[in-house]
PDB file of C-alpha atoms in Angstrom:
ATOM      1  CA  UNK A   1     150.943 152.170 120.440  1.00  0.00           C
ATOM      2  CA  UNK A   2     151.835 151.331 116.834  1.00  0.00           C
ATOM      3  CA  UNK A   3     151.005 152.599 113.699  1.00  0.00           C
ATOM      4  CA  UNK A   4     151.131 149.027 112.316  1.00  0.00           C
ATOM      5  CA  UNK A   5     148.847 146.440 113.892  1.00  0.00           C
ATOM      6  CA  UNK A   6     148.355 142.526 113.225  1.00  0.00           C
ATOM      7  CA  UNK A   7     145.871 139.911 114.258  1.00  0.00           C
ATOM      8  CA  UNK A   8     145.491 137.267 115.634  1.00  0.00           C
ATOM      9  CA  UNK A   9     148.694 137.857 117.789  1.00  0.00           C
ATOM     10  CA  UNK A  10     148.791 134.328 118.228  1.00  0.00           C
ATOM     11  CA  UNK A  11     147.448 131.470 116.213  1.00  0.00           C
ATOM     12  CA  UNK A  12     147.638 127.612 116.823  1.00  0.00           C
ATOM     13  CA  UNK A  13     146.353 125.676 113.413  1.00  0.00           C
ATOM     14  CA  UNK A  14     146.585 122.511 112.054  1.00  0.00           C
ATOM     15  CA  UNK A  15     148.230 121.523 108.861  1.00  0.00           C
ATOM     16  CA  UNK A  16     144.877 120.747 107.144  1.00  0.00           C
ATOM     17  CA  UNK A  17     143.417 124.616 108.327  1.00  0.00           C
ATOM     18  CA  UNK A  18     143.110 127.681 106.355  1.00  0.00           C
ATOM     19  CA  UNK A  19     143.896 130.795 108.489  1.00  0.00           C
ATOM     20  CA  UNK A  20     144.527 134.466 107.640  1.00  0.00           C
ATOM     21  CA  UNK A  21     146.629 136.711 109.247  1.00  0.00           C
ATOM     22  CA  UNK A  22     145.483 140.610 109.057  1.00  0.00           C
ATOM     23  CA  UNK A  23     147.896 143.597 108.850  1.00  0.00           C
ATOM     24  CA  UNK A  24     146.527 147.096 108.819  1.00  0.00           C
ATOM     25  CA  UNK A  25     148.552 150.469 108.969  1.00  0.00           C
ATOM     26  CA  UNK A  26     147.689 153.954 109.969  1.00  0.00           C
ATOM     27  CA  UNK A  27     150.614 155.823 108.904  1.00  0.00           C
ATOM     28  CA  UNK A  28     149.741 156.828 105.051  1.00  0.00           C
ATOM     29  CA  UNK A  29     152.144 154.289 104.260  1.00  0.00           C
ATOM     30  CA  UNK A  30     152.349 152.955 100.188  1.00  0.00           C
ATOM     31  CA  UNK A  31     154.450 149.793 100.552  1.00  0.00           C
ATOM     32  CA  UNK A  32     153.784 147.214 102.939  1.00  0.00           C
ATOM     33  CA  UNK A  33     155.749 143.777 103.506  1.00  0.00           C
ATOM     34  CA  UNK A  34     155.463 140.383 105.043  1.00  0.00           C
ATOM     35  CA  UNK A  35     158.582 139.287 106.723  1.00  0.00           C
ATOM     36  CA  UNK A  36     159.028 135.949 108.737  1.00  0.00           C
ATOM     37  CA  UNK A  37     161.421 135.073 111.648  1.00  0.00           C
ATOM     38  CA  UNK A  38     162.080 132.051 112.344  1.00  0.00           C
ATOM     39  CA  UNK A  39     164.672 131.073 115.474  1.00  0.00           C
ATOM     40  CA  UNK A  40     167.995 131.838 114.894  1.00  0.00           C
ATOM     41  CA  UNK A  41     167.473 133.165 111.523  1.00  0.00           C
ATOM     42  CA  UNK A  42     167.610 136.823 109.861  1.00  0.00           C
ATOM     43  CA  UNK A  43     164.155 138.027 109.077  1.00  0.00           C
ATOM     44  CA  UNK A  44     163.050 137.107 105.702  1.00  0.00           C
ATOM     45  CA  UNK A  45     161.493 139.024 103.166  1.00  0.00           C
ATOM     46  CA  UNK A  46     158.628 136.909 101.348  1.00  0.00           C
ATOM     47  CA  UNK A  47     156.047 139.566  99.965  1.00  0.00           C
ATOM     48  CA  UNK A  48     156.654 143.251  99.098  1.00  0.00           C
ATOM     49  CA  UNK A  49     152.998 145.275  97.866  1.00  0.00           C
ATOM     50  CA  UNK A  50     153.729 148.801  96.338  1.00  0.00           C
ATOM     51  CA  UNK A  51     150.596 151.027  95.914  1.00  0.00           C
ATOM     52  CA  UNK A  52     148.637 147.711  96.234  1.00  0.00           C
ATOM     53  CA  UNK A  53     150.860 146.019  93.494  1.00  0.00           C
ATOM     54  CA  UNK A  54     152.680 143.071  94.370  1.00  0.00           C
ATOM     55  CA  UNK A  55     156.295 143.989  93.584  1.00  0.00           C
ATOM     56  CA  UNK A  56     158.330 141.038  95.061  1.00  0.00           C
ATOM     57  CA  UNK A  57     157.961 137.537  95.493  1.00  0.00           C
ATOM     58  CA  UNK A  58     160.698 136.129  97.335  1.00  0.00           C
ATOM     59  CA  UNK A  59     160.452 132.393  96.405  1.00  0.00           C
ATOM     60  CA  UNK A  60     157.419 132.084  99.152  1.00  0.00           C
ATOM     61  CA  UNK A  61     155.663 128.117  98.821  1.00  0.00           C
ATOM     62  CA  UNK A  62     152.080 128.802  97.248  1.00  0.00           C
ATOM     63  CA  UNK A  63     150.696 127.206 100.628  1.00  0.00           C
ATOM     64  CA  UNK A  64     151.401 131.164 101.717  1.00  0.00           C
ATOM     65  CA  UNK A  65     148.564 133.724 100.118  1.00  0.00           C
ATOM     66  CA  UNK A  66     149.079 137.405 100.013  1.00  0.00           C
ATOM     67  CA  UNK A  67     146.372 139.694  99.124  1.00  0.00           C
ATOM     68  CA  UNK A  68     146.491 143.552  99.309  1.00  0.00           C
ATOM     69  CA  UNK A  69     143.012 144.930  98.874  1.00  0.00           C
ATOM     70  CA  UNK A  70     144.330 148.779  99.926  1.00  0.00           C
ATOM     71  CA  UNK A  71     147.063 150.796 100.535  1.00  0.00           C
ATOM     72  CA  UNK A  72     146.147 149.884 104.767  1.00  0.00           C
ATOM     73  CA  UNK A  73     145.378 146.339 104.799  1.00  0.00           C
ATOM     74  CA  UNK A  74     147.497 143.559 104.412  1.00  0.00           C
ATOM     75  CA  UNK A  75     146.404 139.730 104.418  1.00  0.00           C
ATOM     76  CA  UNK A  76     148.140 136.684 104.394  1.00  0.00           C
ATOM     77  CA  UNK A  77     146.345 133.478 103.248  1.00  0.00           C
ATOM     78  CA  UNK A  78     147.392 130.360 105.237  1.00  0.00           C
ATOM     79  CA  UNK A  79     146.631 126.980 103.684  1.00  0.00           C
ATOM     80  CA  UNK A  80     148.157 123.154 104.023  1.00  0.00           C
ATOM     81  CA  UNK A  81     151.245 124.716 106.315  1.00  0.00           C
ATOM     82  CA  UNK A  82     153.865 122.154 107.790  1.00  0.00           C
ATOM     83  CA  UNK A  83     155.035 122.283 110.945  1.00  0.00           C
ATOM     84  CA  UNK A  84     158.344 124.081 109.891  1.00  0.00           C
ATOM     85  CA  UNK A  85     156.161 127.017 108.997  1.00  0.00           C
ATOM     86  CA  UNK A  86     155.807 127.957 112.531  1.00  0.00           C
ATOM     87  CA  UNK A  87     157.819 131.174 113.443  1.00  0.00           C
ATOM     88  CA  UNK A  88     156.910 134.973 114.006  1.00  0.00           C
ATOM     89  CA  UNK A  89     155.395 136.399 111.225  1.00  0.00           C
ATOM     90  CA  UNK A  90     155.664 140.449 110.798  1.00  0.00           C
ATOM     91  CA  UNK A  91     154.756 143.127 108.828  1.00  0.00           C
ATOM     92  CA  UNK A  92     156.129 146.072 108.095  1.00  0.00           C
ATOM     93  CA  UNK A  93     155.180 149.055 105.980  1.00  0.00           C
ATOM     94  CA  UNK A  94     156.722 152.455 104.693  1.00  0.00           C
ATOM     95  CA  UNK A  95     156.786 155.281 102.864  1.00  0.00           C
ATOM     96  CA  UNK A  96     158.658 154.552  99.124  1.00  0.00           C
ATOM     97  CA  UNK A  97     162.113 153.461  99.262  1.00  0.00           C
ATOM     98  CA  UNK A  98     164.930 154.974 101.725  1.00  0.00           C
ATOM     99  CA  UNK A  99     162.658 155.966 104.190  1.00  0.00           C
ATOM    100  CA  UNK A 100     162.404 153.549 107.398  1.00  0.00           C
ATOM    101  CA  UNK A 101     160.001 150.529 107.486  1.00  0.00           C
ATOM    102  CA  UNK A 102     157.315 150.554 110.948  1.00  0.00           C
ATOM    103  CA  UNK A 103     157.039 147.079 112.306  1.00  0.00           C
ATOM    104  CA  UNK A 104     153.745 145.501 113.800  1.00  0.00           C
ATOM    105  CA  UNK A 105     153.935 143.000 116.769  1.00  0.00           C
ATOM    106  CA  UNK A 106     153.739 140.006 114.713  1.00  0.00           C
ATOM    107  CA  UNK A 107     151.785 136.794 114.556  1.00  0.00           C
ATOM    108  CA  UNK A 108     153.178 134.350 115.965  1.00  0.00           C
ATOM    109  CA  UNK A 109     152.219 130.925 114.556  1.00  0.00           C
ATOM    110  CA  UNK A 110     152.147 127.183 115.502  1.00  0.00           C
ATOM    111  CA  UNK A 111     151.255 124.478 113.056  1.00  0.00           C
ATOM    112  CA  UNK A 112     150.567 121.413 114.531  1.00  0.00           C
TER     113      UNK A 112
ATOM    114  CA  UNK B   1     174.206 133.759 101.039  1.00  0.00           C
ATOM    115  CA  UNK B   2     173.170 136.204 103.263  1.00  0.00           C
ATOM    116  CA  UNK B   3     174.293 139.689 102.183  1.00  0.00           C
ATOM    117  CA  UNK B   4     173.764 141.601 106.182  1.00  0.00           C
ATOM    118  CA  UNK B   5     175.813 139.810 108.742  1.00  0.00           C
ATOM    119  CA  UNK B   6     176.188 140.641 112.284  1.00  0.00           C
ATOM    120  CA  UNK B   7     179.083 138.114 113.689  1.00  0.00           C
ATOM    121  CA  UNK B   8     178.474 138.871 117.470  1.00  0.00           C
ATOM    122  CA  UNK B   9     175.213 136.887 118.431  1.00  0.00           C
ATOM    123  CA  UNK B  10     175.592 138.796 121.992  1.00  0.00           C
ATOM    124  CA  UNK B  11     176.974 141.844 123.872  1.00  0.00           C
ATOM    125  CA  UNK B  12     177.139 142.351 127.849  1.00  0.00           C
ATOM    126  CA  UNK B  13     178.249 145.742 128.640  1.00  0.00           C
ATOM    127  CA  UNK B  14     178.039 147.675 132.019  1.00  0.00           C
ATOM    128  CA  UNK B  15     175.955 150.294 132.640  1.00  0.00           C
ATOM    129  CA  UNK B  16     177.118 153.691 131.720  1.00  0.00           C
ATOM    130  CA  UNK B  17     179.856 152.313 129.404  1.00  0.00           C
ATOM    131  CA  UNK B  18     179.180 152.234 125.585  1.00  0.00           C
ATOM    132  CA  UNK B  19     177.810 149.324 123.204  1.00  0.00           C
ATOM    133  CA  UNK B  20     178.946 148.765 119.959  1.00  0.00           C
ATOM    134  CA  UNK B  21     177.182 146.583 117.675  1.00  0.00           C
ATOM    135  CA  UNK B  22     179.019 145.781 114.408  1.00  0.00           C
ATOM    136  CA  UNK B  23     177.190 144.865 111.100  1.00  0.00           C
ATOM    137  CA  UNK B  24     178.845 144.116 107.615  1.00  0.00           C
ATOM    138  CA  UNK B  25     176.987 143.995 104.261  1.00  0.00           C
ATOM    139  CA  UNK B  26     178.448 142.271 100.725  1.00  0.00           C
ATOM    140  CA  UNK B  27     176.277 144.045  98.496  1.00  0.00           C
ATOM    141  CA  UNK B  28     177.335 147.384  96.712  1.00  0.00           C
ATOM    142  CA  UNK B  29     173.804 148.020  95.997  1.00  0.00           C
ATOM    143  CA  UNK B  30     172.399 149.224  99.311  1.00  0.00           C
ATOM    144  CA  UNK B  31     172.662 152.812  99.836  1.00  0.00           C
ATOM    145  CA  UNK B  32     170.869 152.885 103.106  1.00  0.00           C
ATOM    146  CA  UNK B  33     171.123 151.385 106.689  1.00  0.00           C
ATOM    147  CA  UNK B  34     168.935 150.915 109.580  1.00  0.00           C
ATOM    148  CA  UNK B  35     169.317 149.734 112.918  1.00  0.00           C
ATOM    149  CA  UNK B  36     166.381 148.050 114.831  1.00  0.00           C
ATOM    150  CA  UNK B  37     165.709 147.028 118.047  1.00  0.00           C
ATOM    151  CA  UNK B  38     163.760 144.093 119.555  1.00  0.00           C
ATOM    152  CA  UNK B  39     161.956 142.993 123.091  1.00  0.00           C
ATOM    153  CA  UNK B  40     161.025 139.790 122.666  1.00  0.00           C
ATOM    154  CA  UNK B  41     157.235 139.343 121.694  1.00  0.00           C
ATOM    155  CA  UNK B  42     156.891 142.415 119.620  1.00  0.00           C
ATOM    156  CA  UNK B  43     157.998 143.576 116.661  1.00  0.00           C
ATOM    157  CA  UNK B  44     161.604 145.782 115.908  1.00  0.00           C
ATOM    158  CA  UNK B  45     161.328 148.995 116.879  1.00  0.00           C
ATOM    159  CA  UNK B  46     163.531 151.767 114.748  1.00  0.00           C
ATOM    160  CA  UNK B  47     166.193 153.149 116.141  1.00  0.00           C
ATOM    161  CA  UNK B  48     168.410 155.037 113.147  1.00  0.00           C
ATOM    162  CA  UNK B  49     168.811 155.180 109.981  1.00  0.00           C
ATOM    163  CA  UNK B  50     172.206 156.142 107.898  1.00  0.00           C
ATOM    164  CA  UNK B  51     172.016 156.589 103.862  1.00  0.00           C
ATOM    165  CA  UNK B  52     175.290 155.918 101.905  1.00  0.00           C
ATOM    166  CA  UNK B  53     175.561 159.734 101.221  1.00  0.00           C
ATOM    167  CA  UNK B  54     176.965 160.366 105.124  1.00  0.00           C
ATOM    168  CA  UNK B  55     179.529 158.513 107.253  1.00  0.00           C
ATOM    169  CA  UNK B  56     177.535 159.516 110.482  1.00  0.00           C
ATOM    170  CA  UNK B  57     174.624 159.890 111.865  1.00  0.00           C
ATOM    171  CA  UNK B  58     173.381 160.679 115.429  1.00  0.00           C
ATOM    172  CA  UNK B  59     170.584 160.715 117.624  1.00  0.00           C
ATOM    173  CA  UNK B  60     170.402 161.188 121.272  1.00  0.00           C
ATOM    174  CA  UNK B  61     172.377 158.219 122.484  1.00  0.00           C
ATOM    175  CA  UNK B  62     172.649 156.494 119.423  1.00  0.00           C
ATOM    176  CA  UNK B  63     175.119 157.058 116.408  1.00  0.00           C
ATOM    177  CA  UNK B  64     175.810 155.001 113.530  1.00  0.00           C
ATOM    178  CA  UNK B  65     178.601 155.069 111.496  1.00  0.00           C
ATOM    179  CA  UNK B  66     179.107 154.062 108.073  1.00  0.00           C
ATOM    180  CA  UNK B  67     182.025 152.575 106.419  1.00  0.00           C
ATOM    181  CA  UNK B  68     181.375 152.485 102.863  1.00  0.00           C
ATOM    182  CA  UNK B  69     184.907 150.805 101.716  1.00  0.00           C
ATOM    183  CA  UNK B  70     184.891 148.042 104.239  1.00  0.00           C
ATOM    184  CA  UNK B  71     180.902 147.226 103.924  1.00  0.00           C
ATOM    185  CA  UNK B  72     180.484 148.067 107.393  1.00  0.00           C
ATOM    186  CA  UNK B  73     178.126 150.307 109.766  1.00  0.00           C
ATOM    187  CA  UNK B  74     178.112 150.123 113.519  1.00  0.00           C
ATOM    188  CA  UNK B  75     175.962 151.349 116.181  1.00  0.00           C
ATOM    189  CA  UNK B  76     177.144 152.667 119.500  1.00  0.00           C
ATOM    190  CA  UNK B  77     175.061 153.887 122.580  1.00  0.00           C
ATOM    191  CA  UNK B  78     176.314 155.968 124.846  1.00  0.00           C
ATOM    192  CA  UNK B  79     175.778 155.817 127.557  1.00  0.00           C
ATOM    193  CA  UNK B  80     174.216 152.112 128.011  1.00  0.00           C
ATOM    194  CA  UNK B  81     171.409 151.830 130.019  1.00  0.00           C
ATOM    195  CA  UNK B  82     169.955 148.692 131.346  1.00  0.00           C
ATOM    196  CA  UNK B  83     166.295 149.374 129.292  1.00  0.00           C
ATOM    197  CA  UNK B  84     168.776 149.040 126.225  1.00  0.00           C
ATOM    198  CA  UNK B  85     168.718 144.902 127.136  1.00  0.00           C
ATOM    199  CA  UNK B  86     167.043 143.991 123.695  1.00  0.00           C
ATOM    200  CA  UNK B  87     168.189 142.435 120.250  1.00  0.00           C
ATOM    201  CA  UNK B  88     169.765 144.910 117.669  1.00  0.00           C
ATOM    202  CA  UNK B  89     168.948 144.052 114.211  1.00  0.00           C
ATOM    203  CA  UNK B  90     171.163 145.601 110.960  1.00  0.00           C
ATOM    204  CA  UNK B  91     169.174 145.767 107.926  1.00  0.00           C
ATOM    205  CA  UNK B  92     170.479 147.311 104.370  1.00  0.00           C
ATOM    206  CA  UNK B  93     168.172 148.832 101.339  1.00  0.00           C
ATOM    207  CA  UNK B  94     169.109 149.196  98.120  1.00  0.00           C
ATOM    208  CA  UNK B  95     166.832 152.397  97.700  1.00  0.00           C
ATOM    209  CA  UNK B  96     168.240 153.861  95.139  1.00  0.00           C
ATOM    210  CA  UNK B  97     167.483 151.152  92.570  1.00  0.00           C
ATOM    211  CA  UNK B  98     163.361 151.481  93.271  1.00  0.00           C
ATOM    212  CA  UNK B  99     163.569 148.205  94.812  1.00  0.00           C
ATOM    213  CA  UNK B 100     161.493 147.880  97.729  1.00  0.00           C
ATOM    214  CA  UNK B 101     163.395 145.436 100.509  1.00  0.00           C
ATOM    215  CA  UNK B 102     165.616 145.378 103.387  1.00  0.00           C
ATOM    216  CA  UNK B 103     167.535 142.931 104.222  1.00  0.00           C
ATOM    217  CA  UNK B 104     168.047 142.052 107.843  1.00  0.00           C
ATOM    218  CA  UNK B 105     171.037 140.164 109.592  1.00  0.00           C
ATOM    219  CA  UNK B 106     170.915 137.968 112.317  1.00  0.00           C
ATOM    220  CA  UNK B 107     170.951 140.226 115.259  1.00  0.00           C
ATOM    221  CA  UNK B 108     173.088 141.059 117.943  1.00  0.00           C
ATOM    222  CA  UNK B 109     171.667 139.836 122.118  1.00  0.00           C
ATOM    223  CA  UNK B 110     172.827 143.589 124.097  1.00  0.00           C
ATOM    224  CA  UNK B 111     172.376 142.921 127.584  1.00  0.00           C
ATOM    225  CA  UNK B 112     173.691 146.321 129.814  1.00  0.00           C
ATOM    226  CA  UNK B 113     174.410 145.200 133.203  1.00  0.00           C
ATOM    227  CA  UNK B 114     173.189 147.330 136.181  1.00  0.00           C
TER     228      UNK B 114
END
């Protein structure tokens, strides 16, 4: 069981859709993050929310949508994707900085 | 550029020996280390955790060890069991500057032979 969960675990859309993928943590956690791994790559950082304030942007396409309405729920917005958007998305959340981040299962994603 | 690197893509080691994974960093700035594992269709999984204040760390099976001058941290489980078959993943933080982020490498394939 984790402390970290994320729906849909797996989502097929097309490139005209608009999806949302749903984090939500039980672990009285104040940052939460949105990673993505794609094959053979290191897992990317794109979004980084601190006490519901989003505190890092890493160079994400505006096609990708965060929104963190609380402290235990994570979204992110899915619109015009490509097909080289497909991958394994995760988040992750913790407690402040130097403490360990808790992974959820991921969503993993097919555009088509 | 990517600032976490873990050279060895994958690792076969027998049973009861030990595994060391190896994972080098570039950036001065991260003060604290983390090693993850993954099965495949779920997320990482912590394992341990070293901050730059220690060379060591250990727990259970698993110690990491931090060399600060060379950029460089491994992992080592002893003894390897075959449930230990996963993908390792490195990732750095630089906590002390408030920053929140970790940076991951590209992982290291263990498989532990039976």
């Amino acid at each position: 069981e984790t402390g970290v969960t994320q729906t849909p675990r797996h989502l097929v859309m097309g490139m005209t859709n608009k999806k949302s993928l749903k984090c939500e943590q039980h672990l009285g956690h104040n940052a939460m993050y949105w990673y993505k791994q794609s094959a053979k790559k290191p897992l990317e950082l794109m979004f980084v929310y601190s006490l519901e304030e989003r505190v890092e942007n890493n160079s994400v396409p505006s096609r990708f949508s965060p929104e963190c309405p609380n402290s235990s729920h994570l979204f992110l917005h899915l619109h015009t994707l490509q097909p080289e958007d497909s991958a394994l998305y995760l988040c992750a959340s913790s407690h402040g900085t130097g403490t360990e981040a808790f992974f959820g299962q991921g969503t993993r994603l097919t555009v088509v | 550029d990517q600032q976490v690197k873990q050279n060895s893509p994958s690792l076969s080691v027998q049973e009861g020996r030990i595994s060391i994974l190896n994972c080098d960093y570039t950036n001065s700035m991260f003060d604290y280390f983390l090693w993850y594992k993954k099965y495949p269709a779920e997320g990482p999984t912590f394992l341990i955790s070293i901050s730059s204040i220690k060379d060591k760390n250990e727990d259970g099976r698993f110690t990491v060890f931090l060399n600060k001058s060379a950029k460089h941290l491994s992992l080592h489980i002893v003894p390897s069991q075959p449930g230990d078959s996963a993908v390792y993943f490195c990732a750095a933080s630089p906590s002390t500057s408030g920053t929140y982020k970790y940076i991951f490498g590209t992982g290291t394939r263990l498989k532990v032979l039976a």
